[in-house]
CSV table of C-alpha atoms in Angstrom, one decimal:
chain,number,residue,atom,x,y,z
A,28,GLY,CA,0.3,-1.8,-11.9
A,29,MET,CA,-3.0,-3.4,-12.1
A,30,ALA,CA,-4.4,-6.5,-10.4
A,31,ARG,CA,-6.5,-9.2,-12.2
A,32,VAL,CA,-9.6,-10.7,-10.9
A,33,LYS,CA,-9.0,-14.1,-9.6
A,34,SER,CA,-12.7,-14.7,-8.3
A,35,SER,CA,-15.8,-12.7,-7.5
A,36,THR,CA,-18.5,-13.4,-5.0
A,37,ARG,CA,-21.7,-11.7,-4.0
A,38,LEU,CA,-21.7,-10.8,-0.3
A,39,PHE,CA,-24.4,-8.7,1.5
A,40,GLY,CA,-25.5,-6.8,-1.8
A,41,GLY,CA,-21.9,-6.0,-2.5
A,42,LEU,CA,-18.9,-7.8,-4.2
A,43,LEU,CA,-15.9,-9.6,-2.6
A,44,GLN,CA,-13.2,-10.1,-5.3
A,45,ARG,CA,-10.0,-11.8,-4.8
A,46,MET,CA,-7.2,-10.1,-6.8
A,47,VAL,CA,-3.9,-11.1,-8.0
A,48,HIS,CA,-0.8,-8.8,-9.2
A,49,GLY,CA,2.7,-9.1,-9.7
A,50,SER,CA,4.4,-7.3,-6.6
A,51,GLU,CA,7.6,-5.1,-7.1
A,52,ALA,CA,8.0,-5.0,-3.3
A,53,CYS,CA,7.8,-8.6,-2.9
A,54,GLY,CA,9.2,-9.7,-6.1
A,55,CYS,CA,6.4,-12.4,-6.5
A,56,GLU,CA,2.7,-12.5,-7.3
A,57,MET,CA,0.6,-11.4,-4.5
A,58,THR,CA,-3.1,-12.0,-3.8
A,59,PHE,CA,-5.4,-9.7,-1.9
A,60,SER,CA,-9.3,-9.4,-1.4
A,61,VAL,CA,-11.2,-6.1,-1.8
A,62,TYR,CA,-15.0,-5.8,-0.7
A,63,LEU,CA,-17.1,-3.3,-2.3
A,64,PRO,CA,-20.2,-2.8,-0.5
A,65,PRO,CA,-23.7,-1.9,-2.3
A,66,ALA,CA,-22.6,2.1,-2.0
A,67,ALA,CA,-19.8,1.4,-4.4
A,68,GLN,CA,-22.2,1.3,-7.2
A,69,THR,CA,-23.1,5.0,-6.8
A,70,SER,CA,-20.3,6.6,-5.0
A,71,ARG,CA,-16.5,6.7,-4.4
A,72,LEU,CA,-15.7,5.2,-1.0
A,73,PRO,CA,-12.9,5.2,1.7
A,74,THR,CA,-11.1,2.0,2.5
A,75,LEU,CA,-10.4,0.1,5.5
A,76,TYR,CA,-7.1,-1.9,5.2
A,77,TRP,CA,-7.3,-5.1,7.5
A,78,LEU,CA,-4.0,-6.9,8.3
A,79,SER,CA,-4.1,-10.5,9.5
A,80,GLY,CA,-2.1,-12.5,11.9
A,81,LEU,CA,0.3,-15.4,11.7
A,82,THR,CA,-0.3,-18.2,9.2
A,83,CYS,CA,-3.3,-16.3,7.7
A,84,THR,CA,-4.2,-15.6,4.0
A,85,ASP,CA,-6.7,-13.0,2.7
A,86,GLU,CA,-9.4,-15.6,3.3
A,87,ASN,CA,-9.4,-16.1,7.0
A,88,PHE,CA,-10.8,-12.5,7.7
A,89,SER,CA,-13.1,-12.7,4.7
A,90,ALA,CA,-14.6,-16.1,5.5
A,91,LYS,CA,-14.6,-16.1,9.3
A,92,SER,CA,-15.0,-12.5,10.7
A,93,GLY,CA,-18.4,-11.8,9.7
A,94,PHE,CA,-17.3,-8.2,8.6
A,95,ALA,CA,-19.4,-7.6,5.5
A,96,ARG,CA,-22.8,-7.2,7.0
A,97,ARG,CA,-21.8,-4.0,8.8
A,98,ALA,CA,-19.4,-2.9,6.1
A,99,ALA,CA,-22.3,-3.1,3.6
A,100,GLU,CA,-24.6,-1.2,5.9
A,101,ARG,CA,-22.0,1.6,6.5
A,102,GLY,CA,-20.7,1.7,2.9
A,103,LEU,CA,-17.2,1.0,3.9
A,104,ALA,CA,-14.8,-0.7,1.2
A,105,VAL,CA,-12.3,-3.1,2.9
A,106,VAL,CA,-9.0,-4.3,1.4
A,107,ILE,CA,-7.5,-7.5,2.8
A,108,PRO,CA,-3.9,-8.3,1.9
A,109,ASP,CA,-1.9,-11.5,2.4
A,110,THR,CA,0.6,-11.8,5.3
A,111,SER,CA,3.8,-12.5,3.5
A,112,PRO,CA,5.4,-13.1,0.1
A,113,ARG,CA,4.4,-16.7,-1.3
A,114,GLY,CA,6.5,-19.1,-3.0
A,115,VAL,CA,9.7,-17.3,-3.4
A,116,ASN,CA,11.8,-20.4,-2.6
A,117,ILE,CA,13.9,-19.0,0.2
A,118,PRO,CA,15.3,-22.1,2.2
A,119,GLY,CA,13.3,-22.5,5.4
A,120,GLU,CA,10.6,-20.1,4.4
A,121,ASP,CA,7.8,-22.8,5.2
A,122,ASP,CA,9.6,-24.4,8.4
A,123,SER,CA,7.9,-22.5,11.2
A,124,TYR,CA,4.3,-20.9,11.6
A,125,ASP,CA,5.8,-17.8,13.1
A,126,PHE,CA,8.6,-16.8,10.6
A,127,GLY,CA,8.7,-16.7,6.8
A,128,SER,CA,5.6,-17.6,4.9
A,129,GLY,CA,2.4,-16.3,6.7
A,130,ALA,CA,4.6,-14.3,9.1
A,131,GLY,CA,5.8,-11.2,7.3
A,132,PHE,CA,5.3,-9.2,10.3
A,133,TYR,CA,4.8,-6.1,8.4
A,134,VAL,CA,8.6,-4.9,8.2
A,135,ASP,CA,10.8,-4.3,5.3
A,136,ALA,CA,13.7,-7.0,5.9
A,137,THR,CA,17.1,-5.9,5.8
A,138,VAL,CA,18.8,-9.3,6.0
A,139,GLU,CA,19.3,-11.6,3.0
A,140,PRO,CA,17.8,-13.8,1.5
A,141,TRP,CA,14.8,-12.2,3.1
A,142,ALA,CA,15.5,-8.7,2.0
A,143,LYS,CA,14.6,-9.4,-1.7
A,144,HIS,CA,11.0,-10.4,-1.1
A,145,TYR,CA,10.0,-9.9,2.7
A,146,ASN,CA,9.1,-6.0,2.3
A,147,MET,CA,5.5,-6.3,3.8
A,148,TYR,CA,5.8,-2.7,5.2
A,149,SER,CA,6.4,-1.0,1.9
A,150,TYR,CA,4.0,-3.6,0.2
A,151,ILE,CA,1.2,-2.4,2.5
A,152,THR,CA,1.9,1.4,2.9
A,153,ALA,CA,2.9,2.3,-0.6
A,154,GLU,CA,2.4,-0.4,-3.4
A,155,LEU,CA,-1.0,-1.9,-2.3
A,156,PRO,CA,-2.9,1.3,-2.3
A,157,SER,CA,-1.6,2.4,-5.7
A,158,VAL,CA,-2.3,-1.1,-7.1
A,159,VAL,CA,-6.0,-0.9,-5.4
A,160,HIS,CA,-6.6,2.6,-7.1
A,161,ALA,CA,-5.2,1.6,-10.5
A,162,SER,CA,-7.2,-1.6,-10.4
A,163,PHE,CA,-10.6,0.2,-9.4
A,164,PRO,CA,-10.3,3.5,-11.0
A,165,GLY,CA,-12.5,6.2,-9.8
A,166,GLN,CA,-13.9,3.7,-7.0
A,167,PHE,CA,-12.0,5.1,-3.9
A,168,THR,CA,-11.7,8.5,-2.4
A,169,GLY,CA,-8.1,7.7,-1.2
A,170,ARG,CA,-9.1,8.2,2.6
A,171,LYS,CA,-8.1,5.2,4.4
A,172,SER,CA,-7.8,3.5,7.9
A,173,VAL,CA,-6.1,0.3,9.3
A,174,SER,CA,-6.9,-2.4,11.6
A,175,GLY,CA,-5.8,-6.2,12.3
A,176,HIS,CA,-5.4,-9.0,14.4
A,177,SER,CA,-2.5,-10.3,16.5
A,178,MET,CA,0.7,-9.9,14.2
A,179,GLY,CA,-1.7,-7.8,12.1
A,180,GLY,CA,-2.6,-5.7,15.1
A,181,HIS,CA,1.0,-5.0,15.6
A,182,GLY,CA,1.2,-4.0,11.8
A,183,ALA,CA,-1.9,-1.7,12.1
A,184,LEU,CA,-0.7,0.1,15.3
A,185,THR,CA,2.8,0.6,13.9
A,186,ILE,CA,1.9,1.6,10.3
A,187,PHE,CA,-0.8,4.1,11.7
A,188,LEU,CA,1.9,5.6,14.0
A,189,ARG,CA,4.8,5.7,11.6
A,190,GLU,CA,2.8,7.1,8.6
A,191,ALA,CA,1.5,10.0,10.4
A,192,GLY,CA,-1.7,11.3,8.8
A,193,ALA,CA,-1.9,8.6,6.2
A,194,TYR,CA,-4.5,6.6,7.9
A,195,GLU,CA,-7.4,8.4,9.7
A,196,ALA,CA,-8.3,5.7,12.2
A,197,VAL,CA,-6.7,2.6,13.8
A,198,SER,CA,-8.1,-0.5,15.8
A,199,ALA,CA,-6.7,-4.0,16.6
A,200,PHE,CA,-7.8,-7.2,18.1
A,201,ALA,CA,-5.3,-8.9,20.4
A,202,PRO,CA,-2.2,-7.0,19.0
A,203,ILE,CA,1.3,-7.9,19.6
A,204,CYS,CA,1.8,-4.5,21.4
A,205,ARG,CA,5.5,-4.8,22.2
A,206,PRO,CA,7.3,-7.1,19.9
A,207,THR,CA,10.7,-6.1,21.2
A,208,ARG,CA,9.7,-7.9,24.4
A,209,CYS,CA,8.3,-11.0,23.4
A,210,PRO,CA,9.4,-14.3,21.6
A,211,TRP,CA,7.3,-13.9,18.3
A,212,GLY,CA,8.9,-10.4,17.9
A,213,ASP,CA,12.3,-11.4,19.0
A,214,LYS,CA,12.3,-14.0,16.3
A,215,ALA,CA,11.1,-11.8,13.6
A,216,PHE,CA,13.2,-9.0,14.3
A,217,GLN,CA,16.1,-11.1,14.6
A,218,GLY,CA,15.5,-12.8,11.3
A,219,TYR,CA,14.3,-10.1,9.4
A,220,LEU,CA,16.2,-7.1,10.8
A,221,GLY,CA,19.3,-8.9,11.9
A,222,GLY,CA,18.8,-8.0,15.8
A,223,ASP,CA,19.1,-4.3,14.9
A,224,GLU,CA,17.6,-2.9,18.1
A,225,ALA,CA,17.1,0.5,17.0
A,226,LEU,CA,15.3,-0.7,13.8
A,227,ALA,CA,13.2,-3.0,15.9
A,228,ARG,CA,12.0,-0.3,18.2
A,229,GLN,CA,10.7,1.7,15.2
A,230,HIS,CA,8.4,-1.2,14.6
A,231,ASP,CA,7.1,-1.5,18.1
A,232,ALA,CA,4.0,0.2,18.9
A,233,CYS,CA,4.8,1.0,22.7
A,234,GLU,CA,8.3,2.4,21.7
A,235,LEU,CA,6.6,4.6,19.0
A,236,ILE,CA,4.0,5.9,21.3
A,237,LYS,CA,6.6,6.8,23.8
A,238,ALA,CA,8.8,8.3,21.1
A,239,GLY,CA,6.1,10.7,20.2
A,240,ALA,CA,5.3,9.1,16.6
A,241,GLY,CA,2.0,9.5,14.8
A,242,ASP,CA,-0.6,12.2,14.8
A,243,LEU,CA,-2.9,11.1,17.8
A,244,ALA,CA,-4.7,14.4,18.3
A,245,GLY,CA,-8.5,13.7,18.2
A,246,ARG,CA,-7.7,10.1,17.2
A,247,ARG,CA,-8.8,7.3,19.5
A,248,ILE,CA,-7.0,3.9,19.5
A,249,LEU,CA,-9.6,0.9,19.8
A,250,VAL,CA,-8.2,-2.4,20.9
A,251,ASP,CA,-10.1,-5.3,22.1
A,252,GLN,CA,-8.4,-8.2,23.9
A,253,GLY,CA,-10.0,-11.4,25.0
A,254,SER,CA,-9.3,-12.1,28.6
A,255,ALA,CA,-9.1,-15.8,28.0
A,256,ASP,CA,-6.6,-15.4,25.3
A,257,THR,CA,-3.8,-18.2,25.7
A,258,PHE,CA,-1.2,-15.7,24.4
A,259,LEU,CA,-1.6,-13.4,27.5
A,260,GLY,CA,0.7,-15.8,29.4
A,261,LEU,CA,-1.8,-16.4,32.1
A,262,ALA,CA,-1.4,-20.1,32.3
A,263,GLU,CA,1.6,-21.6,34.2
A,264,GLY,CA,4.7,-21.9,31.8
A,265,SER,CA,3.0,-19.7,28.9
A,266,VAL,CA,4.3,-16.6,27.7
A,267,ASN,CA,2.9,-13.2,27.3
A,268,GLN,CA,3.2,-12.4,23.7
A,269,LEU,CA,0.7,-9.5,23.5
A,270,ARG,CA,1.5,-7.3,26.6
A,271,PRO,CA,-1.6,-5.1,26.3
A,272,ALA,CA,-0.6,-3.5,29.8
A,273,ASP,CA,2.6,-2.1,28.1
A,274,LEU,CA,0.3,-0.4,25.5
A,275,GLU,CA,-1.8,0.9,28.0
A,276,ALA,CA,1.1,2.4,30.1
A,277,ALA,CA,2.7,3.8,26.9
A,278,CYS,CA,-0.6,5.6,25.9
A,279,ALA,CA,-0.9,6.9,29.7
A,280,GLU,CA,2.7,8.4,29.5
A,281,ARG,CA,1.9,10.0,26.1
A,282,GLY,CA,-1.8,11.1,27.0
A,283,ALA,CA,-2.9,9.1,24.0
A,284,ASP,CA,-6.7,8.2,23.8
A,285,LEU,CA,-6.7,4.5,24.1
A,286,THR,CA,-9.9,2.3,24.5
A,287,LEU,CA,-8.6,-0.9,25.7
A,288,ASN,CA,-11.5,-3.4,26.1
A,289,TYR,CA,-10.9,-6.7,28.1
A,290,CYS,CA,-13.6,-8.9,26.5
A,291,GLU,CA,-14.5,-11.5,29.3
A,292,GLY,CA,-13.9,-15.1,28.5
A,293,TYR,CA,-12.9,-14.6,24.9
A,294,ASP,CA,-9.8,-16.3,23.3
A,295,HIS,CA,-7.5,-15.4,20.3
A,296,SER,CA,-9.8,-16.9,17.7
A,297,TYR,CA,-12.0,-15.6,15.0
A,298,TYR,CA,-15.0,-16.4,17.3
A,299,PHE,CA,-13.8,-13.4,19.2
A,300,LEU,CA,-13.2,-11.2,16.4
A,301,SER,CA,-16.6,-12.0,14.8
A,302,THR,CA,-18.4,-11.1,18.1
A,303,PHE,CA,-16.8,-7.6,18.2
A,304,ILE,CA,-16.1,-6.7,14.5
A,305,ASP,CA,-19.2,-4.4,14.2
A,306,ASP,CA,-17.7,-2.2,16.8
A,307,HIS,CA,-14.5,-1.8,14.8
A,308,ILE,CA,-16.3,-1.3,11.4
A,309,ASP,CA,-18.2,1.4,13.2
A,310,HIS,CA,-15.0,3.0,14.6
A,311,HIS,CA,-13.5,3.2,11.1
A,312,ALA,CA,-16.7,4.1,9.3
A,313,ASP,CA,-17.2,7.0,11.8
A,314,ALA,CA,-13.8,8.4,11.1
A,315,LEU,CA,-13.9,8.0,7.4
A,316,LEU,CA,-17.5,8.7,6.3
């Protein structure tokens, strides 16, 4: 189906549009943003899909990351979905920041009552691209790539690996690299997937890489990780939710091309993202343009 324009804002010579549509995958109305750089006026463009982290909507990235200056320069369109279904009235959906609303984890839930609505994997990989193309006819080439932050970094890596050849590049900021081995992932996979360990492994970037998933030939995985990120479990009594060393080990075992940058002194926030976003826009533009 088609999405309707909710709002439209001029940004670095291009247009940031918030769109609303009725989603079949999620069984509710969903909002996403699309950035059309100035180049969209004269040519069809490839698309970077950005997947946000826990608690986020499409607006965190569009307002805080500073992505648009370089996206405008490079002529890269950007699609920014929400992180979960909204307002579907499942008991407990708003009880915690790391499960339910704002925390769809980029899986298709198999457990009721979540299974009826929490199908963010299908939404991102299948429904959203078709809605984007229907809503902006003739605007996009169909070539795409994927990036994200934290939970969205997990989404970007797993979607890139599972949908072999569908996305031409991948990058992530502070991704949840091994969700089968951290509390955030345990909670999500228990709640959405009923603790099915085999299914959980199919949504774990490290497990997917070790199992040979994805087409990695000639494709470099770019990951930036703040060295002062509180979710690395460096402080006494804190937990390592991100496990970048596990990703490094999995890529080494596979012979995969990983650039893992530890960014000295940076935390988990959009201050960190905005500092390094240009490198990521360039990584995707280089692959797509």
